[in-house]
PDB file of C-alpha atoms and ligand atoms in Angstrom:
ATOM      1  CA  MET M   1     -61.655 -25.672 -63.530  1.00  0.00           C
ATOM      2  CA  ALA M   2     -60.274 -22.350 -64.771  1.00  0.00           C
ATOM      3  CA  ALA M   3     -56.786 -21.413 -63.600  1.00  0.00           C
ATOM      4  CA  GLU M   4     -56.842 -19.284 -60.485  1.00  0.00           C
ATOM      5  CA  GLN M   5     -54.435 -16.555 -59.403  1.00  0.00           C
ATOM      6  CA  THR M   6     -53.018 -15.968 -55.932  1.00  0.00           C
ATOM      7  CA  LEU M   7     -50.692 -13.299 -54.566  1.00  0.00           C
ATOM      8  CA  ALA M   8     -47.670 -14.706 -52.779  1.00  0.00           C
ATOM      9  CA  ILE M   9     -44.980 -12.789 -50.927  1.00  0.00           C
ATOM     10  CA  ILE M  10     -41.577 -14.121 -49.941  1.00  0.00           C
ATOM     11  CA  LYS M  11     -41.012 -12.009 -46.828  1.00  0.00           C
ATOM     12  CA  PRO M  12     -37.806 -10.216 -45.731  1.00  0.00           C
ATOM     13  CA  ASN M  13     -36.651 -12.987 -43.372  1.00  0.00           C
ATOM     14  CA  ALA M  14     -36.843 -15.642 -46.112  1.00  0.00           C
ATOM     15  CA  VAL M  15     -35.159 -13.360 -48.673  1.00  0.00           C
ATOM     16  CA  LYS M  16     -32.299 -12.853 -46.161  1.00  0.00           C
ATOM     17  CA  LYS M  17     -31.993 -16.646 -45.778  1.00  0.00           C
ATOM     18  CA  ASN M  18     -31.372 -16.913 -49.536  1.00  0.00           C
ATOM     19  CA  VAL M  19     -34.120 -19.484 -50.062  1.00  0.00           C
ATOM     20  CA  ILE M  20     -36.163 -17.761 -52.811  1.00  0.00           C
ATOM     21  CA  GLY M  21     -35.202 -20.455 -55.324  1.00  0.00           C
ATOM     22  CA  LYS M  22     -36.067 -23.294 -52.963  1.00  0.00           C
ATOM     23  CA  ILE M  23     -39.500 -21.794 -52.219  1.00  0.00           C
ATOM     24  CA  ILE M  24     -40.318 -21.204 -55.895  1.00  0.00           C
ATOM     25  CA  ALA M  25     -39.209 -24.761 -56.717  1.00  0.00           C
ATOM     26  CA  MET M  26     -41.631 -26.091 -54.070  1.00  0.00           C
ATOM     27  CA  ALA M  27     -44.446 -24.097 -55.709  1.00  0.00           C
ATOM     28  CA  GLU M  28     -43.511 -25.347 -59.190  1.00  0.00           C
ATOM     29  CA  ASP M  29     -43.439 -28.923 -57.917  1.00  0.00           C
ATOM     30  CA  ILE M  30     -47.137 -28.705 -56.964  1.00  0.00           C
ATOM     31  CA  GLY M  31     -48.123 -27.276 -60.359  1.00  0.00           C
ATOM     32  CA  LEU M  32     -48.128 -23.523 -59.695  1.00  0.00           C
ATOM     33  CA  HIS M  33     -46.840 -21.227 -62.449  1.00  0.00           C
ATOM     34  CA  MET M  34     -45.248 -17.867 -61.736  1.00  0.00           C
ATOM     35  CA  THR M  35     -46.907 -15.374 -64.093  1.00  0.00           C
ATOM     36  CA  ALA M  36     -45.590 -12.138 -62.557  1.00  0.00           C
ATOM     37  CA  ALA M  37     -42.909 -11.270 -60.007  1.00  0.00           C
ATOM     38  CA  ARG M  38     -41.143  -8.204 -58.669  1.00  0.00           C
ATOM     39  CA  MET M  39     -38.479  -7.697 -56.017  1.00  0.00           C
ATOM     40  CA  LYS M  40     -39.258  -4.636 -53.917  1.00  0.00           C
ATOM     41  CA  THR M  41     -38.587  -2.997 -50.563  1.00  0.00           C
ATOM     42  CA  LEU M  42     -42.064  -1.964 -49.439  1.00  0.00           C
ATOM     43  CA  SER M  43     -42.740   1.545 -48.142  1.00  0.00           C
ATOM     44  CA  SER M  44     -44.648   1.915 -44.848  1.00  0.00           C
ATOM     45  CA  ASP M  45     -47.679   3.089 -46.848  1.00  0.00           C
ATOM     46  CA  GLU M  46     -47.564  -0.022 -49.021  1.00  0.00           C
ATOM     47  CA  ALA M  47     -47.168  -2.417 -46.075  1.00  0.00           C
ATOM     48  CA  GLU M  48     -49.929  -0.692 -44.095  1.00  0.00           C
ATOM     49  CA  GLY M  49     -52.226  -0.532 -47.129  1.00  0.00           C
ATOM     50  CA  PHE M  50     -51.650  -4.171 -47.989  1.00  0.00           C
ATOM     51  CA  TYR M  51     -52.377  -5.316 -44.425  1.00  0.00           C
ATOM     52  CA  ALA M  52     -55.134  -2.709 -43.799  1.00  0.00           C
ATOM     53  CA  GLU M  53     -57.575  -5.389 -42.595  1.00  0.00           C
ATOM     54  CA  HIS M  54     -55.224  -6.004 -39.626  1.00  0.00           C
ATOM     55  CA  ARG M  55     -55.024  -2.306 -38.667  1.00  0.00           C
ATOM     56  CA  GLU M  56     -56.715  -2.845 -35.287  1.00  0.00           C
ATOM     57  CA  ARG M  57     -54.569  -5.838 -34.333  1.00  0.00           C
ATOM     58  CA  PRO M  58     -51.902  -5.338 -31.666  1.00  0.00           C
ATOM     59  CA  PHE M  59     -49.200  -6.636 -34.013  1.00  0.00           C
ATOM     60  CA  PHE M  60     -50.032  -4.239 -36.887  1.00  0.00           C
ATOM     61  CA  GLY M  61     -47.207  -1.734 -36.234  1.00  0.00           C
ATOM     62  CA  SER M  62     -44.615  -4.442 -35.727  1.00  0.00           C
ATOM     63  CA  LEU M  63     -45.817  -6.337 -38.829  1.00  0.00           C
ATOM     64  CA  SER M  64     -45.527  -3.213 -41.002  1.00  0.00           C
ATOM     65  CA  LYS M  65     -42.025  -2.550 -39.661  1.00  0.00           C
ATOM     66  CA  PHE M  66     -40.968  -6.138 -40.358  1.00  0.00           C
ATOM     67  CA  MET M  67     -42.421  -6.083 -43.889  1.00  0.00           C
ATOM     68  CA  THR M  68     -40.407  -2.939 -44.725  1.00  0.00           C
ATOM     69  CA  SER M  69     -37.172  -4.237 -43.136  1.00  0.00           C
ATOM     70  CA  GLY M  70     -35.732  -5.519 -46.420  1.00  0.00           C
ATOM     71  CA  PRO M  71     -36.681  -6.584 -49.922  1.00  0.00           C
ATOM     72  CA  VAL M  72     -39.570  -8.955 -50.524  1.00  0.00           C
ATOM     73  CA  LEU M  73     -40.430 -10.944 -53.633  1.00  0.00           C
ATOM     74  CA  LEU M  74     -43.987 -10.275 -54.806  1.00  0.00           C
ATOM     75  CA  ILE M  75     -45.321 -13.134 -56.926  1.00  0.00           C
ATOM     76  CA  VAL M  76     -48.477 -14.020 -58.809  1.00  0.00           C
ATOM     77  CA  PHE M  77     -48.915 -17.789 -58.985  1.00  0.00           C
ATOM     78  CA  GLU M  78     -51.448 -19.336 -61.336  1.00  0.00           C
ATOM     79  CA  GLY M  79     -52.867 -22.818 -61.508  1.00  0.00           C
ATOM     80  CA  ASP M  80     -55.905 -24.936 -60.734  1.00  0.00           C
ATOM     81  CA  ASN M  81     -56.932 -24.220 -57.151  1.00  0.00           C
ATOM     82  CA  ALA M  82     -53.855 -21.984 -56.739  1.00  0.00           C
ATOM     83  CA  ILE M  83     -55.111 -20.195 -53.596  1.00  0.00           C
ATOM     84  CA  GLU M  84     -55.667 -23.340 -51.554  1.00  0.00           C
ATOM     85  CA  LYS M  85     -52.623 -25.146 -52.990  1.00  0.00           C
ATOM     86  CA  TRP M  86     -50.258 -22.306 -52.028  1.00  0.00           C
ATOM     87  CA  ARG M  87     -51.801 -21.926 -48.555  1.00  0.00           C
ATOM     88  CA  LYS M  88     -51.407 -25.654 -47.903  1.00  0.00           C
ATOM     89  CA  LEU M  89     -47.801 -25.525 -49.081  1.00  0.00           C
ATOM     90  CA  MET M  90     -47.056 -22.570 -46.754  1.00  0.00           C
ATOM     91  CA  GLY M  91     -48.534 -24.312 -43.696  1.00  0.00           C
ATOM     92  CA  ALA M  92     -50.107 -22.694 -40.628  1.00  0.00           C
ATOM     93  CA  THR M  93     -49.506 -18.977 -39.950  1.00  0.00           C
ATOM     94  CA  ASP M  94     -47.797 -19.903 -36.676  1.00  0.00           C
ATOM     95  CA  PRO M  95     -44.736 -22.000 -37.573  1.00  0.00           C
ATOM     96  CA  ALA M  96     -45.084 -23.869 -34.275  1.00  0.00           C
ATOM     97  CA  LYS M  97     -48.327 -25.276 -35.704  1.00  0.00           C
ATOM     98  CA  ALA M  98     -47.109 -25.766 -39.290  1.00  0.00           C
ATOM     99  CA  ALA M  99     -46.957 -29.311 -40.645  1.00  0.00           C
ATOM    100  CA  PRO M 100     -43.583 -30.916 -41.412  1.00  0.00           C
ATOM    101  CA  GLY M 101     -42.356 -30.171 -44.928  1.00  0.00           C
ATOM    102  CA  THR M 102     -44.307 -26.918 -45.269  1.00  0.00           C
ATOM    103  CA  ILE M 103     -42.550 -23.661 -46.177  1.00  0.00           C
ATOM    104  CA  ARG M 104     -43.263 -22.048 -42.803  1.00  0.00           C
ATOM    105  CA  LYS M 105     -42.050 -25.113 -40.885  1.00  0.00           C
ATOM    106  CA  LEU M 106     -38.822 -24.941 -42.893  1.00  0.00           C
ATOM    107  CA  TYR M 107     -38.196 -21.183 -43.106  1.00  0.00           C
ATOM    108  CA  ALA M 108     -40.302 -19.172 -40.619  1.00  0.00           C
ATOM    109  CA  ASP M 109     -38.642 -17.575 -37.603  1.00  0.00           C
ATOM    110  CA  SER M 110     -41.812 -16.560 -35.733  1.00  0.00           C
ATOM    111  CA  ILE M 111     -45.551 -16.034 -36.239  1.00  0.00           C
ATOM    112  CA  GLU M 112     -44.686 -12.555 -37.594  1.00  0.00           C
ATOM    113  CA  ALA M 113     -41.548 -13.413 -39.590  1.00  0.00           C
ATOM    114  CA  ASN M 114     -43.316 -16.432 -41.057  1.00  0.00           C
ATOM    115  CA  SER M 115     -41.465 -16.417 -44.410  1.00  0.00           C
ATOM    116  CA  THR M 116     -44.366 -16.210 -46.850  1.00  0.00           C
ATOM    117  CA  HIS M 117     -47.800 -14.738 -47.443  1.00  0.00           C
ATOM    118  CA  GLY M 118     -50.657 -16.087 -49.513  1.00  0.00           C
ATOM    119  CA  SER M 119     -54.096 -14.692 -50.358  1.00  0.00           C
ATOM    120  CA  GLU M 120     -56.821 -16.073 -48.114  1.00  0.00           C
ATOM    121  CA  ASN M 121     -59.603 -16.432 -50.693  1.00  0.00           C
ATOM    122  CA  LYS M 122     -60.676 -15.368 -54.213  1.00  0.00           C
ATOM    123  CA  GLU M 123     -61.749 -11.889 -53.174  1.00  0.00           C
ATOM    124  CA  ALA M 124     -58.498 -11.265 -51.283  1.00  0.00           C
ATOM    125  CA  ALA M 125     -56.509 -12.619 -54.240  1.00  0.00           C
ATOM    126  CA  ARG M 126     -58.189 -10.180 -56.641  1.00  0.00           C
ATOM    127  CA  ARG M 127     -57.499  -7.249 -54.309  1.00  0.00           C
ATOM    128  CA  GLU M 128     -53.910  -8.279 -53.539  1.00  0.00           C
ATOM    129  CA  VAL M 129     -52.912  -9.035 -57.154  1.00  0.00           C
ATOM    130  CA  GLY M 130     -54.391  -5.654 -58.109  1.00  0.00           C
ATOM    131  CA  PHE M 131     -52.578  -3.933 -55.235  1.00  0.00           C
ATOM    132  CA  PHE M 132     -49.137  -4.859 -56.560  1.00  0.00           C
ATOM    133  CA  PHE M 133     -49.685  -5.794 -60.218  1.00  0.00           C
ATOM    134  CA  LEU M 134     -52.275  -3.333 -61.489  1.00  0.00           C
ATOM    135  CA  GLU M 135     -50.520  -2.794 -64.829  1.00  0.00           C
ATOM    136  CA  GLU M 136     -49.779  -6.423 -65.581  1.00  0.00           C
ATOM    137  CA  PHE M 137     -53.292  -7.889 -65.542  1.00  0.00           C
TER     138      PHE M 137
HETATM  139  P1  CMP J 201     -49.781 -13.332 -43.404  1.00  0.00           P
HETATM  140  O1  CMP J 201     -50.263 -14.616 -43.935  1.00  0.00           O
HETATM  141  O2  CMP J 201     -48.940 -12.473 -44.286  1.00  0.00           O
HETATM  142  O3  CMP J 201     -51.046 -12.469 -42.919  1.00  0.00           O
HETATM  143  C1  CMP J 201     -51.012 -11.579 -41.844  1.00  0.00           C
HETATM  144  C2  CMP J 201     -49.691 -11.578 -41.132  1.00  0.00           C
HETATM  145  O4  CMP J 201     -49.708 -11.028 -39.824  1.00  0.00           O
HETATM  146  C3  CMP J 201     -49.249 -13.008 -40.896  1.00  0.00           C
HETATM  147  O5  CMP J 201     -48.913 -13.645 -42.085  1.00  0.00           O
HETATM  148  C4  CMP J 201     -48.106 -12.806 -39.922  1.00  0.00           C
HETATM  149  O6  CMP J 201     -46.923 -12.325 -40.561  1.00  0.00           O
HETATM  150  C5  CMP J 201     -48.686 -11.665 -39.077  1.00  0.00           C
HETATM  151  N1  CMP J 201     -49.300 -12.163 -37.838  1.00  0.00           N
HETATM  152  C6  CMP J 201     -50.414 -12.901 -37.710  1.00  0.00           C
HETATM  153  N2  CMP J 201     -50.690 -13.166 -36.413  1.00  0.00           N
HETATM  154  C7  CMP J 201     -49.704 -12.569 -35.704  1.00  0.00           C
HETATM  155  C8  CMP J 201     -49.418 -12.460 -34.318  1.00  0.00           C
HETATM  156  N3  CMP J 201     -50.196 -13.032 -33.395  1.00  0.00           N
HETATM  157  N4  CMP J 201     -48.323 -11.763 -33.952  1.00  0.00           N
HETATM  158  C9  CMP J 201     -47.541 -11.180 -34.884  1.00  0.00           C
HETATM  159  N5  CMP J 201     -47.765 -11.238 -36.215  1.00  0.00           N
HETATM  160  C10 CMP J 201     -48.822 -11.933 -36.623  1.00  0.00           C
END
Protein backbone atom coordinates (compact mmCIF):
# COMPACT_ATOMS: atom_id res chain seq x y z
CA MET A 1 0.00 0.00 0.00
CA ALA A 2 1.27 3.47 -0.90
CA ALA A 3 2.35 5.69 1.98
CA GLU A 4 -0.44 7.93 3.20
CA GLN A 5 -0.24 11.42 4.67
CA THR A 6 -2.15 12.78 7.65
CA LEU A 7 -2.21 16.21 9.27
CA ALA A 8 -1.51 16.14 12.99
CA ILE A 9 -1.61 19.04 15.41
CA ILE A 10 -0.07 19.10 18.87
CA LYS A 11 -2.47 21.55 20.53
CA PRO A 12 -1.65 24.45 22.88
CA ASN A 13 -2.32 22.50 26.09
CA ALA A 14 0.11 19.72 25.12
CA VAL A 15 2.76 22.21 23.94
CA LYS A 16 2.48 23.93 27.37
CA LYS A 17 2.99 20.54 29.08
CA ASN A 18 6.32 20.18 27.25
CA VAL A 19 5.45 16.76 25.83
CA ILE A 20 6.05 17.39 22.09
CA GLY A 21 9.02 15.01 22.09
CA LYS A 22 7.12 12.27 23.89
CA ILE A 23 4.20 12.51 21.44
CA ILE A 24 6.45 12.44 18.36
CA ALA A 25 8.33 9.45 19.81
CA MET A 26 5.02 7.59 20.20
CA ALA A 27 4.24 8.29 16.53
CA GLU A 28 7.71 7.15 15.41
CA ASP A 29 7.34 3.97 17.44
CA ILE A 30 4.30 2.94 15.36
CA GLY A 31 6.10 3.61 12.06
CA LEU A 32 4.97 7.16 11.24
CA HIS A 33 7.52 9.51 9.66
CA MET A 34 7.41 13.27 10.12
CA THR A 35 7.81 14.78 6.65
CA ALA A 36 6.91 18.40 7.47
CA ALA A 37 6.44 20.39 10.68
CA ARG A 38 6.00 23.99 11.75
CA MET A 39 5.49 25.64 15.13
CA LYS A 40 2.90 28.40 14.88
CA THR A 41 0.45 30.46 16.92
CA LEU A 42 -2.71 30.28 14.83
CA SER A 43 -4.70 33.42 14.01
CA SER A 44 -8.47 33.38 14.61
CA ASP A 45 -8.97 33.21 10.83
CA GLU A 46 -6.72 30.17 10.57
CA ALA A 47 -8.37 28.34 13.49
CA GLU A 48 -11.87 29.14 12.22
CA GLY A 49 -10.96 28.20 8.64
CA PHE A 50 -9.36 24.94 9.71
CA TYR A 51 -12.37 23.93 11.81
CA ALA A 52 -14.97 25.43 9.40
CA GLU A 53 -16.96 22.18 9.31
CA HIS A 54 -17.72 22.71 13.04
CA ARG A 55 -18.94 26.30 12.56
CA GLU A 56 -22.50 25.50 13.67
CA ARG A 57 -21.44 23.56 16.77
CA PRO A 58 -21.95 25.22 20.15
CA PHE A 59 -18.27 24.76 21.02
CA PHE A 60 -16.94 26.44 17.84
CA GLY A 61 -16.12 29.84 19.41
CA SER A 62 -14.49 28.29 22.45
CA LEU A 63 -12.52 25.82 20.28
CA SER A 64 -11.16 28.64 18.09
CA LYS A 65 -10.16 30.62 21.19
CA PHE A 66 -8.40 27.60 22.68
CA MET A 67 -6.57 26.82 19.42
CA THR A 68 -5.19 30.39 19.28
CA SER A 69 -4.23 30.47 22.99
CA GLY A 70 -0.60 29.50 22.37
CA PRO A 71 1.70 27.86 19.85
CA VAL A 72 0.78 24.57 18.22
CA LEU A 73 2.98 22.14 16.32
CA LEU A 74 1.60 21.39 12.85
CA ILE A 75 2.88 18.07 11.52
CA VAL A 76 2.55 15.95 8.41
CA PHE A 77 3.02 12.28 9.24
CA GLU A 78 3.54 9.73 6.48
CA GLY A 79 3.36 5.97 6.53
CA ASP A 80 1.24 2.98 5.57
CA ASN A 81 -2.28 3.60 6.85
CA ALA A 82 -1.07 6.81 8.54
CA ILE A 83 -4.56 8.31 9.04
CA GLU A 84 -5.97 5.37 10.97
CA LYS A 85 -2.71 4.64 12.81
CA TRP A 86 -2.46 8.21 14.14
CA ARG A 87 -6.15 8.32 15.11
CA LYS A 88 -5.81 5.06 17.03
CA LEU A 89 -2.72 6.36 18.79
CA MET A 90 -4.54 9.58 19.80
CA GLY A 91 -7.53 7.70 21.25
CA ALA A 92 -11.12 8.92 21.53
CA THR A 93 -11.88 12.65 21.15
CA ASP A 94 -13.22 12.69 24.72
CA PRO A 95 -10.31 11.75 27.00
CA ALA A 96 -12.77 10.18 29.44
CA LYS A 97 -13.43 7.59 26.72
CA ALA A 98 -9.83 7.25 25.50
CA ALA A 99 -8.12 3.88 25.92
CA PRO A 100 -5.20 3.53 28.35
CA GLY A 101 -1.84 4.34 26.77
CA THR A 102 -3.30 6.64 24.10
CA ILE A 103 -2.04 10.22 23.70
CA ARG A 104 -5.35 11.76 24.78
CA LYS A 105 -5.60 9.52 27.85
CA LEU A 106 -2.10 10.65 28.81
CA TYR A 107 -2.15 14.35 27.88
CA ALA A 108 -5.69 15.69 27.29
CA ASP A 109 -7.26 18.03 29.82
CA SER A 110 -10.82 18.01 28.42
CA ILE A 111 -12.80 17.12 25.30
CA GLU A 112 -11.78 20.55 23.91
CA ALA A 113 -8.18 20.69 25.15
CA ASN A 114 -7.64 17.12 23.98
CA SER A 115 -3.91 17.50 23.18
CA THR A 116 -3.84 16.44 19.53
CA HIS A 117 -5.72 16.53 16.25
CA GLY A 118 -5.65 14.08 13.39
CA SER A 119 -7.33 14.08 9.97
CA GLU A 120 -10.51 12.02 9.91
CA ASN A 121 -10.16 10.46 6.45
CA LYS A 122 -8.27 10.76 3.13
CA GLU A 123 -10.29 13.71 1.88
CA ALA A 124 -9.86 15.61 5.15
CA ALA A 125 -6.14 14.80 5.15
CA ARG A 126 -5.70 16.26 1.65
CA ARG A 127 -7.55 19.43 2.63
CA GLU A 128 -5.78 19.82 5.99
CA VAL A 129 -2.25 19.16 4.67
CA GLY A 130 -2.97 21.69 1.92
CA PHE A 131 -4.36 24.19 4.43
CA PHE A 132 -1.07 24.44 6.33
CA PHE A 133 1.57 23.05 3.96
CA LEU A 134 0.57 24.30 0.52
CA GLU A 135 4.15 25.13 -0.51
CA GLU A 136 5.77 21.95 0.74
CA PHE A 137 3.82 19.34 -1.23
P1 LIG B 1 -10.28 17.50 16.93
O1 LIG B 1 -9.96 16.08 16.68
O2 LIG B 1 -9.22 18.51 16.68
O3 LIG B 1 -11.57 17.89 16.05
C1 LIG B 1 -12.53 18.83 16.46
C2 LIG B 1 -12.27 19.36 17.84
O4 LIG B 1 -13.38 19.98 18.46
C3 LIG B 1 -11.95 18.21 18.77
O5 LIG B 1 -10.72 17.63 18.47
C4 LIG B 1 -12.04 18.89 20.12
O6 LIG B 1 -10.89 19.70 20.39
C5 LIG B 1 -13.23 19.82 19.86
N1 LIG B 1 -14.48 19.25 20.37
C6 LIG B 1 -15.15 18.18 19.91
N2 LIG B 1 -16.28 17.95 20.62
C7 LIG B 1 -16.32 18.92 21.56
C8 LIG B 1 -17.23 19.24 22.59
N3 LIG B 1 -18.33 18.51 22.81
N4 LIG B 1 -16.96 20.31 23.37
C9 LIG B 1 -15.85 21.05 23.14
N5 LIG B 1 -14.95 20.80 22.17
C10 LIG B 1 -15.17 19.74 21.39
